[in-house]
PDB file of C-alpha atoms and ligand atoms in Angstrom:
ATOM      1  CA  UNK A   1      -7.989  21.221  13.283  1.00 37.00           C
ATOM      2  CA  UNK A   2      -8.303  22.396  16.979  1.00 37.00           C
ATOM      3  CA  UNK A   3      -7.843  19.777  19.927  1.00 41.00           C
ATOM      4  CA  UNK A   4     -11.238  20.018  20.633  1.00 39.00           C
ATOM      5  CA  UNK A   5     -13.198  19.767  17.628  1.00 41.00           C
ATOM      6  CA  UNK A   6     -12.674  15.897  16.956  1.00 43.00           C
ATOM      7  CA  UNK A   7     -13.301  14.726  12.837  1.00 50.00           C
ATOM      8  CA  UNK A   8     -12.108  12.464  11.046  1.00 53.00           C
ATOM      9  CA  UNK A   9     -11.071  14.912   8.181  1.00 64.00           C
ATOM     10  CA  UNK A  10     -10.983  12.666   5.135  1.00 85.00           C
ATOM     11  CA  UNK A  11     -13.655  10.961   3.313  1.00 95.00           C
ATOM     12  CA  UNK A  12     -14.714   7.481   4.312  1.00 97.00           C
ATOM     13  CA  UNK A  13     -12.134   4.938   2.816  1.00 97.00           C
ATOM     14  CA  UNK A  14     -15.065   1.971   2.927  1.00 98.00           C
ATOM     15  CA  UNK A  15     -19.293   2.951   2.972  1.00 98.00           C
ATOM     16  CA  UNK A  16     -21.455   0.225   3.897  1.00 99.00           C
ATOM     17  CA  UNK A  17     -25.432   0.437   2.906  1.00 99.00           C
ATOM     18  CA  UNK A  18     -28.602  -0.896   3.989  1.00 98.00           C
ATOM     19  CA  UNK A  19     -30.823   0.450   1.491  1.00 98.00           C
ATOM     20  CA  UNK A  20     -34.311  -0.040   3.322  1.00 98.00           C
ATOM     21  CA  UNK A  21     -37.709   1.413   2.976  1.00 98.00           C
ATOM     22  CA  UNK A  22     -38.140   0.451  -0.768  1.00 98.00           C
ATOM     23  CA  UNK A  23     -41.316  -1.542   0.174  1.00 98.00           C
ATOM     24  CA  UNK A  24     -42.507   1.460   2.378  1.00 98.00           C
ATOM     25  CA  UNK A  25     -42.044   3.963  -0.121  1.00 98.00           C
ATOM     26  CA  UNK A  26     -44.160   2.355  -2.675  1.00 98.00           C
ATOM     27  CA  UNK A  27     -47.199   1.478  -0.230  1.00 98.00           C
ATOM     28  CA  UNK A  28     -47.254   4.864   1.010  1.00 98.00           C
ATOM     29  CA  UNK A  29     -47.887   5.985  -3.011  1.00 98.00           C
ATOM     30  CA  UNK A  30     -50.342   2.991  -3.015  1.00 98.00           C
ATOM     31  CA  UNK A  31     -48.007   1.297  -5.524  1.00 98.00           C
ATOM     32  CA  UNK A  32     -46.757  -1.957  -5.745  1.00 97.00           C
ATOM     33  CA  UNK A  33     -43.420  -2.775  -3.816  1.00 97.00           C
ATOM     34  CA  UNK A  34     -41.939  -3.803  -7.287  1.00 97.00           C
ATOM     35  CA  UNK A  35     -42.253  -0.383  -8.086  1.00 98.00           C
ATOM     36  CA  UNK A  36     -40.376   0.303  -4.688  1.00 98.00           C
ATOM     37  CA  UNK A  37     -37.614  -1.564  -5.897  1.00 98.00           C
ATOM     38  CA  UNK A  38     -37.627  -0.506  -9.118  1.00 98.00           C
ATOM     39  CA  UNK A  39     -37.037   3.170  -8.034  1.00 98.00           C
ATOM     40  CA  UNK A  40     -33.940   1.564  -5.614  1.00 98.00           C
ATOM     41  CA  UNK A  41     -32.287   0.802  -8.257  1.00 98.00           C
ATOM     42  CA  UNK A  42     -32.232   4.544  -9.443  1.00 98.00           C
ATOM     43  CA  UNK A  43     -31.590   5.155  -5.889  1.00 98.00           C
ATOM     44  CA  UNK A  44     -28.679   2.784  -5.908  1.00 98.00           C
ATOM     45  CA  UNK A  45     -27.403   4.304  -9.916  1.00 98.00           C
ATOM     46  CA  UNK A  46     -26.970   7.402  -8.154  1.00 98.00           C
ATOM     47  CA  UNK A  47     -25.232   6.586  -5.053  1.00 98.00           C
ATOM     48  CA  UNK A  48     -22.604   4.108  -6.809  1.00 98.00           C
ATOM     49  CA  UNK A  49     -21.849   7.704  -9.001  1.00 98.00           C
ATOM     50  CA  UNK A  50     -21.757   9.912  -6.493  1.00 98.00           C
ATOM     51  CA  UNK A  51     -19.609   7.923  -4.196  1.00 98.00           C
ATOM     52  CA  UNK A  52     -17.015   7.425  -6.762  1.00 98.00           C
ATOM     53  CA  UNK A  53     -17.120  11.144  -7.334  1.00 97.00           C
ATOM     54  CA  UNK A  54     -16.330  11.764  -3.863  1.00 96.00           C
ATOM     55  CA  UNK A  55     -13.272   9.705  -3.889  1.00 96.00           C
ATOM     56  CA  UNK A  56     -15.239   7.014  -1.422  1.00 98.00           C
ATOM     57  CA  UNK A  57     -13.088   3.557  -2.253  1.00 98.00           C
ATOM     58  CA  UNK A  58     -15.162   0.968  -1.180  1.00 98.00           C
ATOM     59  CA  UNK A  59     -18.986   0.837  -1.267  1.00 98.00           C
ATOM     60  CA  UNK A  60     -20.689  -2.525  -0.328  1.00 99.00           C
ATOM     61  CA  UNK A  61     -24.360  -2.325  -1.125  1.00 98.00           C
ATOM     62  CA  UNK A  62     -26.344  -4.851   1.157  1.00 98.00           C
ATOM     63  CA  UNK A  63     -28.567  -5.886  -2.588  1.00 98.00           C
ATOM     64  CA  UNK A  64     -30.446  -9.226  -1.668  1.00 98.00           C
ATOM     65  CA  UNK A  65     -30.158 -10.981   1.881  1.00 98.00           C
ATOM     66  CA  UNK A  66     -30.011 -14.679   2.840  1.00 98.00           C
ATOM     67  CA  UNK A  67     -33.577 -14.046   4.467  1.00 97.00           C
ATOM     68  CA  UNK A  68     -35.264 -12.382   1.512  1.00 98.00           C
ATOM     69  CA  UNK A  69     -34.826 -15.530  -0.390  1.00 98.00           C
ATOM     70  CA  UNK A  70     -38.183 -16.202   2.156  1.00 98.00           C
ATOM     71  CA  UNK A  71     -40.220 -13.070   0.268  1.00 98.00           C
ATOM     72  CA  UNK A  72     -43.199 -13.829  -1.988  1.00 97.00           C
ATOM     73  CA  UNK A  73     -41.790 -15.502  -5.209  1.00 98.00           C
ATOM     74  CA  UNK A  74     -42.614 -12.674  -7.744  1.00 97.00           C
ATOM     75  CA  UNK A  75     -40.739 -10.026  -5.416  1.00 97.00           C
ATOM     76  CA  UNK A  76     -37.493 -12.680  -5.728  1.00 98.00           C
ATOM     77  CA  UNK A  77     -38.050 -12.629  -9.002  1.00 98.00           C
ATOM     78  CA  UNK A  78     -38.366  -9.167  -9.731  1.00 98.00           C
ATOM     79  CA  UNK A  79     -35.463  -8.439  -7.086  1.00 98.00           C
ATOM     80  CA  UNK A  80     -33.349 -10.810  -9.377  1.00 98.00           C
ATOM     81  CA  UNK A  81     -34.682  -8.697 -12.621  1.00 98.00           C
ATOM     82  CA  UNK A  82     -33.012  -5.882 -11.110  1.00 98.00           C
ATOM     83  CA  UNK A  83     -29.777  -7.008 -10.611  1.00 98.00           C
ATOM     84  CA  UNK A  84     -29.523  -8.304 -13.650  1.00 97.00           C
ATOM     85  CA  UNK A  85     -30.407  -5.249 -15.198  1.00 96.00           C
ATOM     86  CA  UNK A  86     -28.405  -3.302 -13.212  1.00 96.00           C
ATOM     87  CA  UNK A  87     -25.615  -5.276 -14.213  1.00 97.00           C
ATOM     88  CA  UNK A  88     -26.067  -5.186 -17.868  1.00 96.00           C
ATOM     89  CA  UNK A  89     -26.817  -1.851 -18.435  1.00 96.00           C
ATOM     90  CA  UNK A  90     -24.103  -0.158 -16.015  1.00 97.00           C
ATOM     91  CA  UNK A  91     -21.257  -2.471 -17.031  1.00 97.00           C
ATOM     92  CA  UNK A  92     -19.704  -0.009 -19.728  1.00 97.00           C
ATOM     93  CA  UNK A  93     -19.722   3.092 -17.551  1.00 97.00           C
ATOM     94  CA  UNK A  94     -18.934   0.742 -14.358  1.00 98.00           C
ATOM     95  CA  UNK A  95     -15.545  -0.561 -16.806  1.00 98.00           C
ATOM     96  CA  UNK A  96     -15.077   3.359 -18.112  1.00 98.00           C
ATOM     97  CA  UNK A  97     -15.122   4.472 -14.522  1.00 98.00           C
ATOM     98  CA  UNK A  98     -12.610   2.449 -13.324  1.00 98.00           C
ATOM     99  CA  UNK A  99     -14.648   0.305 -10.789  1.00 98.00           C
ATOM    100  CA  UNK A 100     -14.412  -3.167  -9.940  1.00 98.00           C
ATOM    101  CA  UNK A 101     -17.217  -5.484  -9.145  1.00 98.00           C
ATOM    102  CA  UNK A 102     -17.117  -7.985  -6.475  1.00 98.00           C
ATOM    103  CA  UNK A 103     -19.635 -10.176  -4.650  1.00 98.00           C
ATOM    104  CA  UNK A 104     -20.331 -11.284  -1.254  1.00 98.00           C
ATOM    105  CA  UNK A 105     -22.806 -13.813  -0.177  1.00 98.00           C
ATOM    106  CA  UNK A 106     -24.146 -17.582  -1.096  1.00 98.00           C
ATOM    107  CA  UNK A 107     -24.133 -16.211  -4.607  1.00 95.00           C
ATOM    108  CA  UNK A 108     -23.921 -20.171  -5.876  1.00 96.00           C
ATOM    109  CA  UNK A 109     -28.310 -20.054  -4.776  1.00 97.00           C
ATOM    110  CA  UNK A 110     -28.699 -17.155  -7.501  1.00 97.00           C
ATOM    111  CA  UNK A 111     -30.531 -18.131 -10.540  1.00 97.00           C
ATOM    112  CA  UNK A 112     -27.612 -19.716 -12.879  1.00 98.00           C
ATOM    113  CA  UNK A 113     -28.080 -16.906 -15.428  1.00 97.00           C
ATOM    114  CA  UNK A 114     -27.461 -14.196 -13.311  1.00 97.00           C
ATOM    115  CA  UNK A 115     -24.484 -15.547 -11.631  1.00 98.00           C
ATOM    116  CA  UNK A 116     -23.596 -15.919 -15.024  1.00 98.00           C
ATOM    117  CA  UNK A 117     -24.276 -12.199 -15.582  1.00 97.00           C
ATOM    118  CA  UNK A 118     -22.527 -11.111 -12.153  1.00 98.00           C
ATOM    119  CA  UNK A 119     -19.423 -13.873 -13.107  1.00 98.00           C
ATOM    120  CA  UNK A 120     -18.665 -12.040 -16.400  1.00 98.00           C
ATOM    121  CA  UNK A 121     -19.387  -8.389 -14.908  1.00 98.00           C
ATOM    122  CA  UNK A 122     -16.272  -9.380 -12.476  1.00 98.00           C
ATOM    123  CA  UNK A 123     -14.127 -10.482 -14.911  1.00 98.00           C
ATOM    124  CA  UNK A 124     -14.626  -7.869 -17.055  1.00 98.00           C
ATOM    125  CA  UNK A 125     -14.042  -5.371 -14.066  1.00 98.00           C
ATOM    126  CA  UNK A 126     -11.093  -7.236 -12.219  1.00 98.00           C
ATOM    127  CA  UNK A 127      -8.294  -4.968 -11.089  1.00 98.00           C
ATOM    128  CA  UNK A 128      -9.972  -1.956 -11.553  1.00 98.00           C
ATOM    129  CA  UNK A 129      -9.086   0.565  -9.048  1.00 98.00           C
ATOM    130  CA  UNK A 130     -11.133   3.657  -8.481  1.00 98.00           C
ATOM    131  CA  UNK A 131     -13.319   1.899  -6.400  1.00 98.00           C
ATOM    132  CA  UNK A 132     -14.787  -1.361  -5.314  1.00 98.00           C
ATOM    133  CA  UNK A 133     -17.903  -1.978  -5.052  1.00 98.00           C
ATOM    134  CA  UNK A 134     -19.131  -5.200  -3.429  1.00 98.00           C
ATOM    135  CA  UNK A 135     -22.929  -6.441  -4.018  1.00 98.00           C
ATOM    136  CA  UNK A 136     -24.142  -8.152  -1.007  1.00 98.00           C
ATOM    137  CA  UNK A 137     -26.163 -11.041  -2.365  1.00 98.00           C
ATOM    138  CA  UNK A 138     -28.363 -13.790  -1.217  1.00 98.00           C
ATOM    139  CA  UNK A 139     -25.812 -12.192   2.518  1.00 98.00           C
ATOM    140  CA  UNK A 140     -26.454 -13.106   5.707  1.00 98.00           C
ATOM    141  CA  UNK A 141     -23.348 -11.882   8.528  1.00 98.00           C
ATOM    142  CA  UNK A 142     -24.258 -14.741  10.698  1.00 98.00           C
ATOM    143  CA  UNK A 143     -23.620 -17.065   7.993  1.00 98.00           C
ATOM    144  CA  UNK A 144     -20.324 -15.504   6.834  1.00 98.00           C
ATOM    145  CA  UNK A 145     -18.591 -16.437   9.996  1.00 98.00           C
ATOM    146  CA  UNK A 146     -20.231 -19.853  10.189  1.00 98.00           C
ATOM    147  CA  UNK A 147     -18.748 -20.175   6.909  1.00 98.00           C
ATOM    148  CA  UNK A 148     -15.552 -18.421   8.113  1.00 98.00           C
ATOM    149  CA  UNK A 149     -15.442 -21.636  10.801  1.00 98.00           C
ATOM    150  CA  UNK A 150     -16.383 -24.108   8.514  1.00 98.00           C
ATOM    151  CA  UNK A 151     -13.339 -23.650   6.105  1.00 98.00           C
ATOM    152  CA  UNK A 152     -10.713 -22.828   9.232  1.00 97.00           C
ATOM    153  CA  UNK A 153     -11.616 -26.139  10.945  1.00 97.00           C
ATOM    154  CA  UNK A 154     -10.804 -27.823   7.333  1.00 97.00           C
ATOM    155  CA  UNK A 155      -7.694 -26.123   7.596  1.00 97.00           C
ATOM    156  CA  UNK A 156      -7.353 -26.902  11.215  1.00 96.00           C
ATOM    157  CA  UNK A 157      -7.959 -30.503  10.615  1.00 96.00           C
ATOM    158  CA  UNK A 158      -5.202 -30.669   7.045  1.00 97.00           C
ATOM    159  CA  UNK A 159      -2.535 -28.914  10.049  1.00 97.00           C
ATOM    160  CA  UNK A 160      -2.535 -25.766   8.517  1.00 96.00           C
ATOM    161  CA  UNK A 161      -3.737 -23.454  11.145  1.00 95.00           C
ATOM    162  CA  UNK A 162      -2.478 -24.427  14.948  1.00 94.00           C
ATOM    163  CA  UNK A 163      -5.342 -23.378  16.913  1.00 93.00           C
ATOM    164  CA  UNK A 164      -3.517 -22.434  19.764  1.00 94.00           C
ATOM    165  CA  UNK A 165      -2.248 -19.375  17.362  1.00 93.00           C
ATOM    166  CA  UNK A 166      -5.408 -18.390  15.796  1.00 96.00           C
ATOM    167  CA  UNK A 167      -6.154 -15.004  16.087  1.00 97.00           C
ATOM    168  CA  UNK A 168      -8.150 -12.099  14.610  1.00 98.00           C
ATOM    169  CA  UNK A 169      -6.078 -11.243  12.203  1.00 97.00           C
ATOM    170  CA  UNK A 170      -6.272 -15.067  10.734  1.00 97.00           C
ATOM    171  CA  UNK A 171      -9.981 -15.367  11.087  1.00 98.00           C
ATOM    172  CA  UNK A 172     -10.677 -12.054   9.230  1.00 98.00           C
ATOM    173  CA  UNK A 173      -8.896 -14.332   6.209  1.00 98.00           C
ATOM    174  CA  UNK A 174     -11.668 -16.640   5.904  1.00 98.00           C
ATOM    175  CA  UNK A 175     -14.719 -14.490   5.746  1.00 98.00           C
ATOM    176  CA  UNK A 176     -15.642 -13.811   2.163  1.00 98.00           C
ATOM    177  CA  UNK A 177     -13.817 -10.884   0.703  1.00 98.00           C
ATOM    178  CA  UNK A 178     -10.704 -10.505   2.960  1.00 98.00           C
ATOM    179  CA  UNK A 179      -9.087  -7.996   0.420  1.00 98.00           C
ATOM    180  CA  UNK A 180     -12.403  -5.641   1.571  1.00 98.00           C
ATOM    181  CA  UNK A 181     -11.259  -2.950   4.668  1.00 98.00           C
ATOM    182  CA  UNK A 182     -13.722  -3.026   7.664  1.00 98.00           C
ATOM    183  CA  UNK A 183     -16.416  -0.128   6.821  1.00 98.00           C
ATOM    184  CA  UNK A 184     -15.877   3.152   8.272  1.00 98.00           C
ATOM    185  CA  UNK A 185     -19.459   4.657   7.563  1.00 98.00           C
ATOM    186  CA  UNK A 186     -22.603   2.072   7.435  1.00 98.00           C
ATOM    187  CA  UNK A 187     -25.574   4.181   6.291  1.00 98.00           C
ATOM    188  CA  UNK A 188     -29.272   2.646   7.007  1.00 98.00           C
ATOM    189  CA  UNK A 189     -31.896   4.000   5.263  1.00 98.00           C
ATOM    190  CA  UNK A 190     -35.709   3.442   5.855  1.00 98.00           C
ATOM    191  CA  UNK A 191     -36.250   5.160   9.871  1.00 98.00           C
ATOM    192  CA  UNK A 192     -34.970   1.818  11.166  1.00 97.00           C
ATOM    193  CA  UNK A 193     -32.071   1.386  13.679  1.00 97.00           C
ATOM    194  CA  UNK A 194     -31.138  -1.984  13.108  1.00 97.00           C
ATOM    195  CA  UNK A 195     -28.426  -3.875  12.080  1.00 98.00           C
ATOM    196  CA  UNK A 196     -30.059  -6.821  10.384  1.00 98.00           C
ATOM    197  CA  UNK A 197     -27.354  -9.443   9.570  1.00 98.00           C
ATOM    198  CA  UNK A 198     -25.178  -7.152   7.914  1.00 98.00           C
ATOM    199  CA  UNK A 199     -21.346  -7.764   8.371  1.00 98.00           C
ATOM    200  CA  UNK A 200     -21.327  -8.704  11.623  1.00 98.00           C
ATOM    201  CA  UNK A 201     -18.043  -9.385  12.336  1.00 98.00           C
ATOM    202  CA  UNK A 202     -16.608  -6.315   9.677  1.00 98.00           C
ATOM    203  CA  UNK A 203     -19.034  -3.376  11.245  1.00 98.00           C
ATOM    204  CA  UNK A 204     -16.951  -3.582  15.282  1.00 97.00           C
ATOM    205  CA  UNK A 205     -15.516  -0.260  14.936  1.00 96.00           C
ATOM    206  CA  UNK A 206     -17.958   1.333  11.975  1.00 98.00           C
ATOM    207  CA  UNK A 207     -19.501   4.990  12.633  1.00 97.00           C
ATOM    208  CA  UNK A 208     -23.554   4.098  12.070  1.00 98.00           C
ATOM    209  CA  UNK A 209     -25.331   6.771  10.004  1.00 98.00           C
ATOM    210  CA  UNK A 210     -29.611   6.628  10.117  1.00 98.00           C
ATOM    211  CA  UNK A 211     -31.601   8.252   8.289  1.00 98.00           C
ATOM    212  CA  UNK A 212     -35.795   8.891   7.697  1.00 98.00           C
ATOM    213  CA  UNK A 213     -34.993   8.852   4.139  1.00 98.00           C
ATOM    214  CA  UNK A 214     -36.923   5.933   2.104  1.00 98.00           C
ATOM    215  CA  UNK A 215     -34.172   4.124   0.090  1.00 98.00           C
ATOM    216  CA  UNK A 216     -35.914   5.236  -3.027  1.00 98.00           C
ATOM    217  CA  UNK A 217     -35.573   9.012  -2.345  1.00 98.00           C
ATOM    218  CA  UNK A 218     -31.887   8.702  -1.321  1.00 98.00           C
ATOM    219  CA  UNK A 219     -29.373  10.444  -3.920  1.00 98.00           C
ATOM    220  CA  UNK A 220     -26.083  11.913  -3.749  1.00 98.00           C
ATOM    221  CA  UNK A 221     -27.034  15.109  -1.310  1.00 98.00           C
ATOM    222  CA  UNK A 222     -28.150  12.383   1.002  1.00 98.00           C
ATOM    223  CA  UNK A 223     -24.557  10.501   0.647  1.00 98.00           C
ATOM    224  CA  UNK A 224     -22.867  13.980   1.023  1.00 97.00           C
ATOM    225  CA  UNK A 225     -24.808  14.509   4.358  1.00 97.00           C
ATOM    226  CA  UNK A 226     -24.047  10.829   5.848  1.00 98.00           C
ATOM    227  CA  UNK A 227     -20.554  12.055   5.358  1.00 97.00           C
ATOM    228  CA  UNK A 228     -20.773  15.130   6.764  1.00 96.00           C
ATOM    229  CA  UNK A 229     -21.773  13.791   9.890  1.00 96.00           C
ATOM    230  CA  UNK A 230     -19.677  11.020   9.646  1.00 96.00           C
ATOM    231  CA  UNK A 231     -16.985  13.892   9.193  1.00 94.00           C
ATOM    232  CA  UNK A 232     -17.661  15.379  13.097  1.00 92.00           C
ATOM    233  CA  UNK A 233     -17.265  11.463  14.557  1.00 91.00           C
ATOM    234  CA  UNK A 234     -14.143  11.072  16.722  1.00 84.00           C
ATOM    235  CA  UNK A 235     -13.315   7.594  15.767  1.00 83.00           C
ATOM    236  CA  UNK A 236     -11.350   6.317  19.223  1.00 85.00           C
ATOM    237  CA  UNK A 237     -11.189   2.257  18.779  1.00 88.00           C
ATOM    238  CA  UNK A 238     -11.362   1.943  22.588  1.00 89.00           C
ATOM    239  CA  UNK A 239      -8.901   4.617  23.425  1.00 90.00           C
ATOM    240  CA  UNK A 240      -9.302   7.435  25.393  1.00 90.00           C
ATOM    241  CA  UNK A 241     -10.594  10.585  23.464  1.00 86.00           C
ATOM    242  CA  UNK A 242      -7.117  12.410  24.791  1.00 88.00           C
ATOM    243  CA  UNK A 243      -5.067   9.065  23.890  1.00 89.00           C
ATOM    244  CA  UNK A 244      -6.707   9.899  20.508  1.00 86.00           C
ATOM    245  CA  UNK A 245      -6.119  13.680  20.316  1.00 82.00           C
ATOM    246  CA  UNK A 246      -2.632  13.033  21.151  1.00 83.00           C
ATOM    247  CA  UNK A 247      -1.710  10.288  18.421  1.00 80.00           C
ATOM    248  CA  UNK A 248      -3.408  12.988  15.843  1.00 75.00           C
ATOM    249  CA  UNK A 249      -1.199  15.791  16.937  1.00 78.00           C
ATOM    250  CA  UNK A 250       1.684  13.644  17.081  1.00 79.00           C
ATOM    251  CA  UNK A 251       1.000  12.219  13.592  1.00 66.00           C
TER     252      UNK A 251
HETATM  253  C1  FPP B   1     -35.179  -3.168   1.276  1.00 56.24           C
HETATM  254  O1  FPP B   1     -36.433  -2.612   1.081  1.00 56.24           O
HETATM  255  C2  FPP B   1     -34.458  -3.385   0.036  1.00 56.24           C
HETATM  256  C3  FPP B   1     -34.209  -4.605  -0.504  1.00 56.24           C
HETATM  257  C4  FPP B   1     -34.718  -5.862   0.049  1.00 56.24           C
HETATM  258  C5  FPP B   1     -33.392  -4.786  -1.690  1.00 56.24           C
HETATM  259  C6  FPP B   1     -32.641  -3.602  -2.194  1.00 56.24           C
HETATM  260  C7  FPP B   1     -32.947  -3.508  -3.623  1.00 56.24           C
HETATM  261  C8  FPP B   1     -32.719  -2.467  -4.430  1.00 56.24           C
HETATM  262  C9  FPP B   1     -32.039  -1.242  -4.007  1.00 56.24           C
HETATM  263  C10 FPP B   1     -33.184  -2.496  -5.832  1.00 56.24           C
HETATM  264  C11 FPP B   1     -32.156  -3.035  -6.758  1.00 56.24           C
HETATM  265  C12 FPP B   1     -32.056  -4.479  -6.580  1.00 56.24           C
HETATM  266  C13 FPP B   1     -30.928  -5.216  -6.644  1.00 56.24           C
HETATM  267  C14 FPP B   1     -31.019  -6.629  -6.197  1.00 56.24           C
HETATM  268  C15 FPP B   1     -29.644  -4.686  -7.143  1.00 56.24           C
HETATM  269  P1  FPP B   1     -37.683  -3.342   1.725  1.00 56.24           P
HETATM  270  O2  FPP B   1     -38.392  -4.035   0.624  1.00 56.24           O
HETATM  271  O3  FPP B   1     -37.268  -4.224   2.860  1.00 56.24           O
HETATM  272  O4  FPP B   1     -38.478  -2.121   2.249  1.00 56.24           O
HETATM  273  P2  FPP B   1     -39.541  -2.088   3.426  1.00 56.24           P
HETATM  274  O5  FPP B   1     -38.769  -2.313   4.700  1.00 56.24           O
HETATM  275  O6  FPP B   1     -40.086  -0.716   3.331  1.00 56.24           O
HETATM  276  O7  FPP B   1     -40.552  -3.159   3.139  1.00 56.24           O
END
């Protein structure tokens, strides 16, 4: 690698998804949004596969958010239908493959019987270490760090945690899944450019990917092209890109 052609030449350790348009891509077709969904989950099948195969280590999948608990009742439901089939059918070749489950969120407002389902899946799939992947469910970002505060000022007040000493590196132990890196790649799909609530305080530093694609049409090629481009990012944390250059050289 030359001095001046910046990359970040290895493969994302941690990709973050929105996976929007679902709704979009079924209207357009004159289809019902269920349908939408439906194909997401095919959508989502083949991304979990083809990340592994790429050697990605963490993928967190933004399923179900804290606001779409507001969407018409039979998309909930349907959205829940999903999951739970998603779960139960992939669970074997999610166990064969090595990869672990996890959850972030207010998972305790999912239906009892698919926490139930989700529960067992990350039981059955604890300490597996190809690669994590974290459902984002019934997620808000906002919410995470109000929750993040919540349980430090518990601490705070039981004189575990002097305040005077708090610092990043302490808060980042209270948000949800604190064994999770930050993301290095957060793909949105859909044509939007938004964030939307989506780990807020984990996404600082994370290269942001966009693409036209509908969620329902994205597969493998389109992971392979997010990290291509992620791949000619210079990744400089606030540095200079020459303080950057330099480290890499000297490294
Ligand atoms: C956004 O599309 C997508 C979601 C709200 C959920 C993502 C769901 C899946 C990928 C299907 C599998 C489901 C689970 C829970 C594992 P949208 O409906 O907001 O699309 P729109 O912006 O075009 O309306």
């Amino acid at each position: 690698m030359t001095k001046h052609a910046p990359e970040t030449d290895t493969i994302p350790r941690h990709v973050a998804v929105i996976m929007d348009g679902n709704g979009r891509w079924a209207e357009r077709r004159g289809i019902s949004r269920i349908e939408g969904h439906r194909e997401g989950l095919e959508a989502l099948r083949a991304v979990v596969r083809g990340a592994r195969e790429m050697g990605v280590r963490w993928l967190t999948l933004y399923a179900f958010s804290l606001e779409n608990w507001s969407r018409p009742k039979s998309e909930v439901e349907s959205l829940m239908m999903l999951l739970d089939r998603y779960v139960e059918t992939e669970l074997e070749e999610v166990i064969e493959k090595g990869i672990e489950l996890r959850t972030i969120g207010r998972s305790d407002r999912l239906p009892p019987r698919i926490q139930d389902r989700v529960n067992g899946a990350i039981e059955r799939t604890r300490g597996n270490r190809e690669m994590g992947l974290v459902f984002a469910l019934s997620y808000s970002g906002r919410t995470e760090i109000v929750d993040a505060a919540r349980k430090l000022l518990r601490d705070a007040e039981l004189g575990k945690i002097d305040p005077e000493r708090l610092d990043e590196k302490t808060f980042s132990e209270y948000l949800y899944d604190p064994e999770v890196p930050d993301p290095d790649l957060l793909i949105r799909t859909g044509a939007e450019r938004r964030v939307s609530n989506f780990l807020l305080w984990q996404i600082a530093y994370t290269e942001i990917y966009t693409t036209n694609v509908m969620w329902p049409d994205f597969r493998e090629a389109d992971l392979l092209e997010a990290i291509r481009d992620y791949r000619t990012r210079e990744r400089r944390f606030g540095l200079t890109s020459a303080q950057v250059s330099g480290a890499r050289d000297a490294g």
